[in-house]
Short mmCIF file of C-alpha atoms in Angstrom, two decimals:
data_model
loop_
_atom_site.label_atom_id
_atom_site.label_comp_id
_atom_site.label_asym_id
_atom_site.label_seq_id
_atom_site.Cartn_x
_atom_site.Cartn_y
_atom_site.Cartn_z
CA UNK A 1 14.18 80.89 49.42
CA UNK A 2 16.05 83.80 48.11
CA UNK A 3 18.96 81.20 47.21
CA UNK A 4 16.80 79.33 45.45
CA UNK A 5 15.27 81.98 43.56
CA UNK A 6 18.95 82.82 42.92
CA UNK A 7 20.26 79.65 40.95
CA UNK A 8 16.54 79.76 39.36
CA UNK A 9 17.20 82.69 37.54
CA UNK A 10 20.60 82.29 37.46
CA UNK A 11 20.00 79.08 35.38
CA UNK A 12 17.66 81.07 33.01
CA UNK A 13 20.58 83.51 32.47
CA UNK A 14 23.16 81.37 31.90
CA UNK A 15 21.68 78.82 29.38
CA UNK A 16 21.47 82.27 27.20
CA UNK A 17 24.81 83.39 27.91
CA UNK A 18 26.46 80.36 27.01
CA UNK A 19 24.52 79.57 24.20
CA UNK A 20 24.50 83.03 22.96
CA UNK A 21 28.58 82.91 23.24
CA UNK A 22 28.14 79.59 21.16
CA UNK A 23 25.68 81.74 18.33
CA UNK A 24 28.14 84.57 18.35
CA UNK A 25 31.52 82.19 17.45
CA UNK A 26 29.13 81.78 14.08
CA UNK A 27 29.71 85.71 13.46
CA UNK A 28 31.69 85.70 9.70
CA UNK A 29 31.45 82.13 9.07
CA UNK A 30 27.37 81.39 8.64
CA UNK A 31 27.02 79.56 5.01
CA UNK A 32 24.92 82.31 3.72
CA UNK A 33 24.91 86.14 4.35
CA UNK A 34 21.42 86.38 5.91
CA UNK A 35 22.16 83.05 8.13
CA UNK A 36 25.35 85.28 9.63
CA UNK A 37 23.13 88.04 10.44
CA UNK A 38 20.33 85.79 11.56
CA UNK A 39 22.51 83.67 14.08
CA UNK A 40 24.36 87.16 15.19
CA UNK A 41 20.71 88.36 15.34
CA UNK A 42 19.61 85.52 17.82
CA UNK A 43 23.31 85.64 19.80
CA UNK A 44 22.43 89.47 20.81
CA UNK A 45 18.44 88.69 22.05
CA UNK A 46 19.84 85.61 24.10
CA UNK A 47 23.09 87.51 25.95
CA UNK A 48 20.62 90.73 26.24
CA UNK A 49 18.43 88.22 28.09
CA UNK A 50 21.29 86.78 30.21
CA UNK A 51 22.13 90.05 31.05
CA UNK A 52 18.62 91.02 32.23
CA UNK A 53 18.14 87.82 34.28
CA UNK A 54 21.66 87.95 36.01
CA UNK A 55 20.79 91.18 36.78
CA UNK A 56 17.83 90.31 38.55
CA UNK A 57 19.77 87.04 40.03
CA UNK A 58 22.26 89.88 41.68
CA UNK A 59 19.53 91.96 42.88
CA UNK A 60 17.88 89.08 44.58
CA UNK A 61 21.03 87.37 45.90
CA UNK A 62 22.10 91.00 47.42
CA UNK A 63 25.57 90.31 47.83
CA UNK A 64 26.30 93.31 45.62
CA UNK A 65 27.17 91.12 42.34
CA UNK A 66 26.27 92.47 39.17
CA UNK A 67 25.77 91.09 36.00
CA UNK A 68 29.42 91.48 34.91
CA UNK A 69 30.84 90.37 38.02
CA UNK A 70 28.29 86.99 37.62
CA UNK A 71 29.19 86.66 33.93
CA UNK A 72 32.90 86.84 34.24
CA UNK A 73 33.92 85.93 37.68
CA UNK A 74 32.20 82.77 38.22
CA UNK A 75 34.63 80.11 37.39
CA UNK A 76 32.61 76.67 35.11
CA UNK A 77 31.43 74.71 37.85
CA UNK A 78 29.24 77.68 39.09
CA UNK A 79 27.57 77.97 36.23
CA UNK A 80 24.34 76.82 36.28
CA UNK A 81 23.83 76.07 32.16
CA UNK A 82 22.41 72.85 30.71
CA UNK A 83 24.72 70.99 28.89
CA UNK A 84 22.95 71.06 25.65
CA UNK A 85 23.91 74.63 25.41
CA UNK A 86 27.49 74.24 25.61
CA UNK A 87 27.92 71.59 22.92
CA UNK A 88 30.22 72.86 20.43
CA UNK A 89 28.69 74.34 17.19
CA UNK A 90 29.60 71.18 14.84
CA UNK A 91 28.37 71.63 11.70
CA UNK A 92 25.72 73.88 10.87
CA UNK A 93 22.86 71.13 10.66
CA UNK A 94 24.29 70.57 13.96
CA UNK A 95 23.53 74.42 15.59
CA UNK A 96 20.36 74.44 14.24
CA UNK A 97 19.33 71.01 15.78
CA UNK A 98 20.46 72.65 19.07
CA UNK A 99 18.71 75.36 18.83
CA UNK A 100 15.30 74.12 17.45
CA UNK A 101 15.70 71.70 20.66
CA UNK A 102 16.38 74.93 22.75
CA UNK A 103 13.84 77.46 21.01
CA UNK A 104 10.59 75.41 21.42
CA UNK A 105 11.36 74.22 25.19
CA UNK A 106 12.46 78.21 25.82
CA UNK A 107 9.28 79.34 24.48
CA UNK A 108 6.61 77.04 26.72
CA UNK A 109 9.19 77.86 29.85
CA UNK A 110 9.09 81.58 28.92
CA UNK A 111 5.59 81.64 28.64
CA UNK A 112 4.82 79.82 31.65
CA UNK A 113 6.91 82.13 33.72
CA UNK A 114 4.78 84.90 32.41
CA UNK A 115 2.55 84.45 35.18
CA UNK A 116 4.77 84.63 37.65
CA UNK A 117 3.81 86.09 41.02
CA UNK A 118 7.73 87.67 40.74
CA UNK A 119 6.73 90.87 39.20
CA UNK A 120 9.95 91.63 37.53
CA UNK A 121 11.00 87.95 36.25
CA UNK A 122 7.66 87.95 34.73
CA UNK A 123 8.03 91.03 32.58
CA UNK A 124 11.52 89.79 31.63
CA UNK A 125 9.89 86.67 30.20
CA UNK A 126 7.08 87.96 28.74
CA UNK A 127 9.46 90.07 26.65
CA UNK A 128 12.48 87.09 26.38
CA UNK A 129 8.95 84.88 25.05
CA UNK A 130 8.81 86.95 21.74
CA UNK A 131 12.05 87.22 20.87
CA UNK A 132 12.41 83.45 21.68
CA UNK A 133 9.09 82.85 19.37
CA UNK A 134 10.96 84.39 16.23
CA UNK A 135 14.23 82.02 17.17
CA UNK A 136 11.81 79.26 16.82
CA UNK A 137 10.17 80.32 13.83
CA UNK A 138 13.48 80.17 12.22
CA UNK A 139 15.08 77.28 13.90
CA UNK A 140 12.24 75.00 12.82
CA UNK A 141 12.01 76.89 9.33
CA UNK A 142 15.58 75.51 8.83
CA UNK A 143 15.00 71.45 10.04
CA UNK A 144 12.11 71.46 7.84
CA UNK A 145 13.72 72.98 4.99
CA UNK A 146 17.81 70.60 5.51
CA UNK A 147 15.50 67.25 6.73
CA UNK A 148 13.35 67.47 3.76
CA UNK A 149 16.08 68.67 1.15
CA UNK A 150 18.86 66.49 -0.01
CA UNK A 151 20.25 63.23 0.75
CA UNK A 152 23.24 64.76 2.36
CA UNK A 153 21.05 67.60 4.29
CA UNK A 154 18.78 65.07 5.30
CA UNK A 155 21.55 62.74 6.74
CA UNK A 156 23.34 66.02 8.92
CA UNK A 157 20.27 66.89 10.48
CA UNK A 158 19.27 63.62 11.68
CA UNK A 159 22.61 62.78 12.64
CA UNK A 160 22.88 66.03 14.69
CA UNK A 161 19.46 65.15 16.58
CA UNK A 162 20.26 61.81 17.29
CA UNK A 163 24.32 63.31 18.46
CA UNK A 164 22.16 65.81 20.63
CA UNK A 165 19.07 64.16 22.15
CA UNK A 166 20.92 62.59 25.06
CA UNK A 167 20.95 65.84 26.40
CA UNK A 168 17.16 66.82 26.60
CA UNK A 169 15.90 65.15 29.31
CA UNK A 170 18.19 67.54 31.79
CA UNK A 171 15.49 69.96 30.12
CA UNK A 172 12.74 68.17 32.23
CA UNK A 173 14.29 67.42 35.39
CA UNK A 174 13.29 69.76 37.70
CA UNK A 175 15.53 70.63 40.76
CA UNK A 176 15.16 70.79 44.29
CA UNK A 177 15.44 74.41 44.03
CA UNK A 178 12.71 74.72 41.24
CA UNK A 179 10.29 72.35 43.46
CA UNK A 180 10.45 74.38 46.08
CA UNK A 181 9.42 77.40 43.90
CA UNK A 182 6.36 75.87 42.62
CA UNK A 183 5.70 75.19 46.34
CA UNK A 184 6.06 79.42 47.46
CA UNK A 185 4.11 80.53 44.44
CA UNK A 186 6.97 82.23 43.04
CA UNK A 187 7.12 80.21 39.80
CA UNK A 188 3.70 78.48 37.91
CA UNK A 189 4.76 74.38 37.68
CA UNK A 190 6.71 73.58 35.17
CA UNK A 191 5.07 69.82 34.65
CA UNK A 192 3.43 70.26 31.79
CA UNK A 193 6.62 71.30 29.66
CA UNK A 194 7.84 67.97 28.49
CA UNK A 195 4.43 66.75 26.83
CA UNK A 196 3.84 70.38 24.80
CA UNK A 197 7.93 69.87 23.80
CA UNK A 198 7.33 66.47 22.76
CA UNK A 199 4.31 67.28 20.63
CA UNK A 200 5.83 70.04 18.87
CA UNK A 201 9.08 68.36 18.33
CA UNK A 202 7.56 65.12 17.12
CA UNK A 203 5.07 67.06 14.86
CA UNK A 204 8.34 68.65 13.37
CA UNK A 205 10.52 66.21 12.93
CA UNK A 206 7.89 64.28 11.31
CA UNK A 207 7.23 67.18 8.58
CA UNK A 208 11.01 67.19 8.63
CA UNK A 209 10.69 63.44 7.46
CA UNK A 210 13.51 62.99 10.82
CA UNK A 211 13.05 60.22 12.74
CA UNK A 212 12.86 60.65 16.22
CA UNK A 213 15.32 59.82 18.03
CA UNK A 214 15.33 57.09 21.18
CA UNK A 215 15.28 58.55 24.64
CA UNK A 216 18.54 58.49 25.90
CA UNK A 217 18.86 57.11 29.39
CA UNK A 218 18.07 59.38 32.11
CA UNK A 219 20.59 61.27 33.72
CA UNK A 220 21.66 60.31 37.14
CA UNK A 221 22.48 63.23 38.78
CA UNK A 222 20.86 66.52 39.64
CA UNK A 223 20.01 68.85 36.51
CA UNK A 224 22.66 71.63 36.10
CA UNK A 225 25.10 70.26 38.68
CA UNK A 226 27.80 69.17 36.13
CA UNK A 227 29.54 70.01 32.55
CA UNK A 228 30.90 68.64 30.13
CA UNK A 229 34.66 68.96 29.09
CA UNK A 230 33.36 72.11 26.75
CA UNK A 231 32.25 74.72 28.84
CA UNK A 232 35.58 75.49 30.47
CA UNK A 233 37.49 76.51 27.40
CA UNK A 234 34.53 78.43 25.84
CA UNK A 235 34.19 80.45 29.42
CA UNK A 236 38.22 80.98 29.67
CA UNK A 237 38.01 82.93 25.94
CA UNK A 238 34.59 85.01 27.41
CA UNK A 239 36.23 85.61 30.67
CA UNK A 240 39.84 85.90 29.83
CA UNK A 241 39.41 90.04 28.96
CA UNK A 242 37.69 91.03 32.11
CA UNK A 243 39.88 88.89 34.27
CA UNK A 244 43.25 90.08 32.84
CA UNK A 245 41.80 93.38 33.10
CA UNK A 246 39.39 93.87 35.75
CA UNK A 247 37.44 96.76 35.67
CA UNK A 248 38.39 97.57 31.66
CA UNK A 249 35.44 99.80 29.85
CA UNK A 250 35.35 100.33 26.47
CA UNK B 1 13.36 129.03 34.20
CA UNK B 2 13.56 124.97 34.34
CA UNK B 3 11.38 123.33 31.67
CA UNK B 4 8.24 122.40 33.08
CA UNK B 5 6.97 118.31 33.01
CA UNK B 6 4.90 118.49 29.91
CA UNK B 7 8.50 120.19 28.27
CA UNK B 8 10.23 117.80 29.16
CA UNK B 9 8.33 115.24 27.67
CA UNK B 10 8.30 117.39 24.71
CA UNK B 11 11.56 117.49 24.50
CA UNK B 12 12.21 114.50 24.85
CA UNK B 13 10.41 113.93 21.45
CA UNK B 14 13.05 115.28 19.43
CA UNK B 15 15.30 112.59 20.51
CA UNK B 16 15.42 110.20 17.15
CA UNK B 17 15.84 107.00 17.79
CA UNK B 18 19.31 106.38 17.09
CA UNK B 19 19.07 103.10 14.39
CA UNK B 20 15.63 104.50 13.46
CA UNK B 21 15.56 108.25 12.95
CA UNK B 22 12.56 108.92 11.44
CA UNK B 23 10.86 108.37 15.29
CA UNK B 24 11.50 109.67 18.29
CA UNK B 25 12.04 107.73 21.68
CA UNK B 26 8.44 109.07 22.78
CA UNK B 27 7.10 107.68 19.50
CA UNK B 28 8.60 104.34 20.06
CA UNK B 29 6.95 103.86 23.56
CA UNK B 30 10.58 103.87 25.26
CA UNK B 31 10.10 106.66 27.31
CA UNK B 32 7.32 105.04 29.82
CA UNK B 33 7.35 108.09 32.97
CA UNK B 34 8.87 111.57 33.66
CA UNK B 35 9.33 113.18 37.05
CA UNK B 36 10.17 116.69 37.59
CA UNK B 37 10.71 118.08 40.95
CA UNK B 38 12.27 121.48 41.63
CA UNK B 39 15.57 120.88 40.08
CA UNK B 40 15.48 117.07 39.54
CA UNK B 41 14.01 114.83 36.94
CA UNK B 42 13.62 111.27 36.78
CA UNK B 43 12.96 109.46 33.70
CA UNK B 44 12.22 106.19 33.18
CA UNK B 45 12.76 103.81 30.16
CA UNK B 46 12.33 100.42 29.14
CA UNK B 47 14.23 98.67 26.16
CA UNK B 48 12.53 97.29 23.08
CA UNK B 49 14.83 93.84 22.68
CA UNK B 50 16.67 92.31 25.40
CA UNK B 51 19.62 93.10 23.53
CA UNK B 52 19.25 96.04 22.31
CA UNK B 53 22.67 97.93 21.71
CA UNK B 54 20.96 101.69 21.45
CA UNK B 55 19.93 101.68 25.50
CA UNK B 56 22.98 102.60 26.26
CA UNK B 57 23.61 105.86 23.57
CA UNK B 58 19.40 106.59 24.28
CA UNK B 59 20.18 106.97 28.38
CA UNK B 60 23.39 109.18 27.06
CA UNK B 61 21.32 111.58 24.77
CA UNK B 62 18.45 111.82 27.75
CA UNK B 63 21.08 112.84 30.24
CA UNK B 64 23.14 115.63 27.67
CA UNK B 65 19.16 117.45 26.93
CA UNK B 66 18.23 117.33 30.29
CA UNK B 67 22.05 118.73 31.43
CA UNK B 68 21.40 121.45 29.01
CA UNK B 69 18.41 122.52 30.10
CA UNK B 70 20.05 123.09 33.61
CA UNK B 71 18.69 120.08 36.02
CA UNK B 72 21.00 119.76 39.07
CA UNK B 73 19.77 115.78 40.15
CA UNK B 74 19.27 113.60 36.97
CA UNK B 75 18.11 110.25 37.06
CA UNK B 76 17.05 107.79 34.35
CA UNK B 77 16.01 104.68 35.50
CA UNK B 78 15.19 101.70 33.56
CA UNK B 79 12.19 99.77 33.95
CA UNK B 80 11.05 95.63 32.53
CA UNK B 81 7.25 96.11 33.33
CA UNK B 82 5.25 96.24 31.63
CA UNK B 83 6.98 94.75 29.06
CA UNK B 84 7.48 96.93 25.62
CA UNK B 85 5.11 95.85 22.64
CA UNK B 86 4.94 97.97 19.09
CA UNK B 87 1.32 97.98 19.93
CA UNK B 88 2.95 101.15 21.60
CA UNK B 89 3.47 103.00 18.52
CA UNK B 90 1.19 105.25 17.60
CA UNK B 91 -0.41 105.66 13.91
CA UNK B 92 1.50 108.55 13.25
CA UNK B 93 4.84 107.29 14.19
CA UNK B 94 3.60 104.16 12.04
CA UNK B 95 3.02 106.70 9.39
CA UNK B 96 6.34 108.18 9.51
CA UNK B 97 7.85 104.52 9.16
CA UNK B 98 5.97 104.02 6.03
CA UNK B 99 7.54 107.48 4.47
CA UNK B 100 10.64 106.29 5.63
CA UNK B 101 10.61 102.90 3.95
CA UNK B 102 10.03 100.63 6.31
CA UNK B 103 6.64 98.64 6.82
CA UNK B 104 5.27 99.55 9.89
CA UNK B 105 4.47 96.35 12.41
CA UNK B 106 1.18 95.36 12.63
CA UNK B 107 -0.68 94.38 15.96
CA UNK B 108 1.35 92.44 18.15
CA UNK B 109 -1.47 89.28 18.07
CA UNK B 110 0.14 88.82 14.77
CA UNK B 111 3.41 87.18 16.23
CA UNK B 112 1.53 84.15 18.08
CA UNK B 113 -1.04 84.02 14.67
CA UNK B 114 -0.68 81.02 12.78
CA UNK B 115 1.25 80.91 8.93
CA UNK B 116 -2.46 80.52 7.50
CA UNK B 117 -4.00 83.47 9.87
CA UNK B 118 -1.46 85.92 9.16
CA UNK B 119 -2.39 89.54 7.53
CA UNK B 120 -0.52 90.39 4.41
CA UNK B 121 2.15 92.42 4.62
CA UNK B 122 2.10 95.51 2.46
CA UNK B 123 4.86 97.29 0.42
CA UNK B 124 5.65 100.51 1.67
CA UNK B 125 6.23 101.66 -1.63
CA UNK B 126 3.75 100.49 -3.99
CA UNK B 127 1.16 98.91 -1.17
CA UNK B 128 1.38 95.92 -3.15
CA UNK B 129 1.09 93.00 -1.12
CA UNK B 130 2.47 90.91 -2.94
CA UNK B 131 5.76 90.45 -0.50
CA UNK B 132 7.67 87.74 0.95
CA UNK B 133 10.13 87.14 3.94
CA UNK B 134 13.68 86.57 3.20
CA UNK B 135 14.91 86.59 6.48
CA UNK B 136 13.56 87.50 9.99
CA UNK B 137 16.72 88.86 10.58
CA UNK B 138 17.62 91.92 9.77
CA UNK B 139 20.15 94.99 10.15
CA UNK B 140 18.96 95.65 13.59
CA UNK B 141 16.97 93.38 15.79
CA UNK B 142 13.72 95.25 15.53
CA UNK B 143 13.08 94.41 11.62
CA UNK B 144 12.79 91.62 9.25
CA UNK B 145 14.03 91.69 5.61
CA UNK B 146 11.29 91.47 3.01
CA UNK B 147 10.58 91.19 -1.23
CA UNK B 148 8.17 93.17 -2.92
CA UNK B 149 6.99 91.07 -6.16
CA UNK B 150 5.27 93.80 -7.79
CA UNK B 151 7.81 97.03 -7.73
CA UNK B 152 10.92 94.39 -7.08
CA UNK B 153 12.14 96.13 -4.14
CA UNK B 154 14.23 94.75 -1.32
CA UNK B 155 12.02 96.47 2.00
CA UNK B 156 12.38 95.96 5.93
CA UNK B 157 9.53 95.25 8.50
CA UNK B 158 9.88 96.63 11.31
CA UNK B 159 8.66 93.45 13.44
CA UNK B 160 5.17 92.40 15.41
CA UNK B 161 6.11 92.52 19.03
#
């Protein structure tokens, strides 16, 4: 059970450590000056999350890994990230489609994990659920305000949803591990997640005047087994420090 | 003579908070238990954000008072639960924030409110509240950059959590 637990909330932690890496490559090139600080903002709640959660993934695994050691020394394909996160940043209609996918689906899971008979994990959601909320607020904020602007806005924000949508239904697909959760009580079942996404992103996109886009087929292999080419040479520049240097502190 | 447990926890609210001086740690509801035991003290602390880059620098000044004031065993411990809220604060620390320029948060019900439920937020230098958002982003992650319409004045919220 405890391994299970283990790639649980490892999973948790690294969707926010890889897609606060992504946020942070933004740092000095956002369009406006409050977008920079806004996307830096969101970078440093999501890697201060993936920090707290492989924290708690060490303590639970007991093998005496800490969160450095399970940030920097596991090599891609032990990462346990969805492969939304790891999509390159594009343009920045493109970031912002990502993330509006990621924020609303991070705030039902965060919320639902709340009640978690897991004492700890709860608390670190119930706090991760706030920050997440404002990420949302301005996530959404932004697809309302590109899909309803101009012709051009309108056509990079609907192109980046329909570039990105093959990747949500790994969102939904629950694994073994996660099953077997529900089972022991440790986590509340996740079931319900993909009709309250669904709502909120159709509701949205709609006031967005996006269309929808159609339901890419469903993967065929197990949720957060696999990457794509992407995530290896965005973990070689996070990692390369602390494994050229093991051990260097600031 | 070692400082006794109420000291300590008086002392410990002088420490400002280091991207927020005008309130103490105490004030902020970061400091959440202190332990004293002959010559060893254990406090325990919990962060605001998940990210925020003060913990560090807070768990530093802790350790430098509590050296001074001659502890042998030192321990500060940080702790997730309950989780922090800035329903925490109390009114005078929310007082102080006002003097300082920065709108204090209001109750934490306020984040999950819808657009159309939401209190006004006042200036906290002409109470006007005639104010808008300009970003929920701000220079730390705590705070939100706001307008004031009637006095013109850039202003920061420190955020419902």
């Amino acid at each position: 059970m405890n391994a299970d637990l283990f790639n649980f909330v490892a999973g948790l932690a690294d969707d926010r450590l890889v897609l606060g890496h992504r946020l942070s490559e933004w740092c000095g090139h956002a369009p406006i000056l409050e977008e920079d600080i806004a996307l830096a903002n969101i970078a440093l709640d999501l890697i201060g999350q993936a920090q707290n959660f492989l924290k708690l993934a060490g303590d639970i695994e007991g093998a005496g890994r800490n969160e450095d050691q399970l940030a920097y020394f596991r090599d891609p394909a032990q990462f346990l990230n969805l492969q939304l996160v790891e999509q390159p940043n594009g343009d920045f209609a493109f970031t912002i489609a990502r993330q509006a996918i990621f924020d609303c689906w991070s705030v039902y899971l965060l919320e639902a994990l709340s009640s978690s008979s897991h004492q700890e994990l709860a608390a670190l959601c119930v706090r991760a659920a706030k920050e997440d909320r404002y990420h949302w607020k301005h996530s959404s904020t932004w697809v309302q305000r590109l899909g309803d602007g101009t012709a051009e806005s309108h056509q990079r924000m609907q192109s980046a949803f329909d570039a990105l949508w093959s990747f949500t239904p790994e969102l939904f697909q629950a694994t073994a591990a996660q099953q077997k959760l529900v089972a022991a009580g440790l986590i509340p079942n996740l079931s319900s997640l993909e009709s309250q996404w669904r709502k909120a992103m159709n509701e949205l996109l709609e006031m967005a005047t996006l269309k929808v886009p159609t339901v890419g087929a469903a993967a065929g292999r197990p949720a957060r087994s696999q990457h794509t080419a992407h995530l290896a040479p965005m973990l070689s520049e996070m990692q390369g420090l602390a494994r050229a240097f093991p051990g260097a502190a600031w | 003579m070692l400082p006794s447990h109420e000291q300590v926890w008086r002392e410990l609210a002088t420490i400002p908070d280091p991207e927020i001086p005008a309130i103490s740690i105490v004030d902020l509801g970061i400091v959440r238990d202190v332990q004293v035991d002959g010559g060893a003290v254990r406090i325990s602390i919990t962060p605001t954000y998940s990210g925020c880059p003060a913990m560090r620098l807070i768990e530093d000044q802790i350790k430098e008072l509590l050296t001074q004031d001659g502890f042998s065993c030192i321990e500060v411990k940080t702790v997730y639960a309950p989780a922090w809220t800035t329903d925490w604060l109390s009114p005078d620390a929310k007082q102080r924030l006002k003097a300082s320029g920065i709108a204090p948060p209001q109750p934490a019900t306020e984040l999950v409110a819808g657009p159309k439920r939401r209190q006004p937020l006042a200036c906290p230098f002409c109470d006007s509240t005639q104010t808008e958002l300009r970003s929920e982003f701000g220079p730390t992650a705590c705070k939100a950059i706001y307008f004031c319409n009637s006095c013109r004045q850039p202003f920061e919220h420190f955020k419902n959590f």
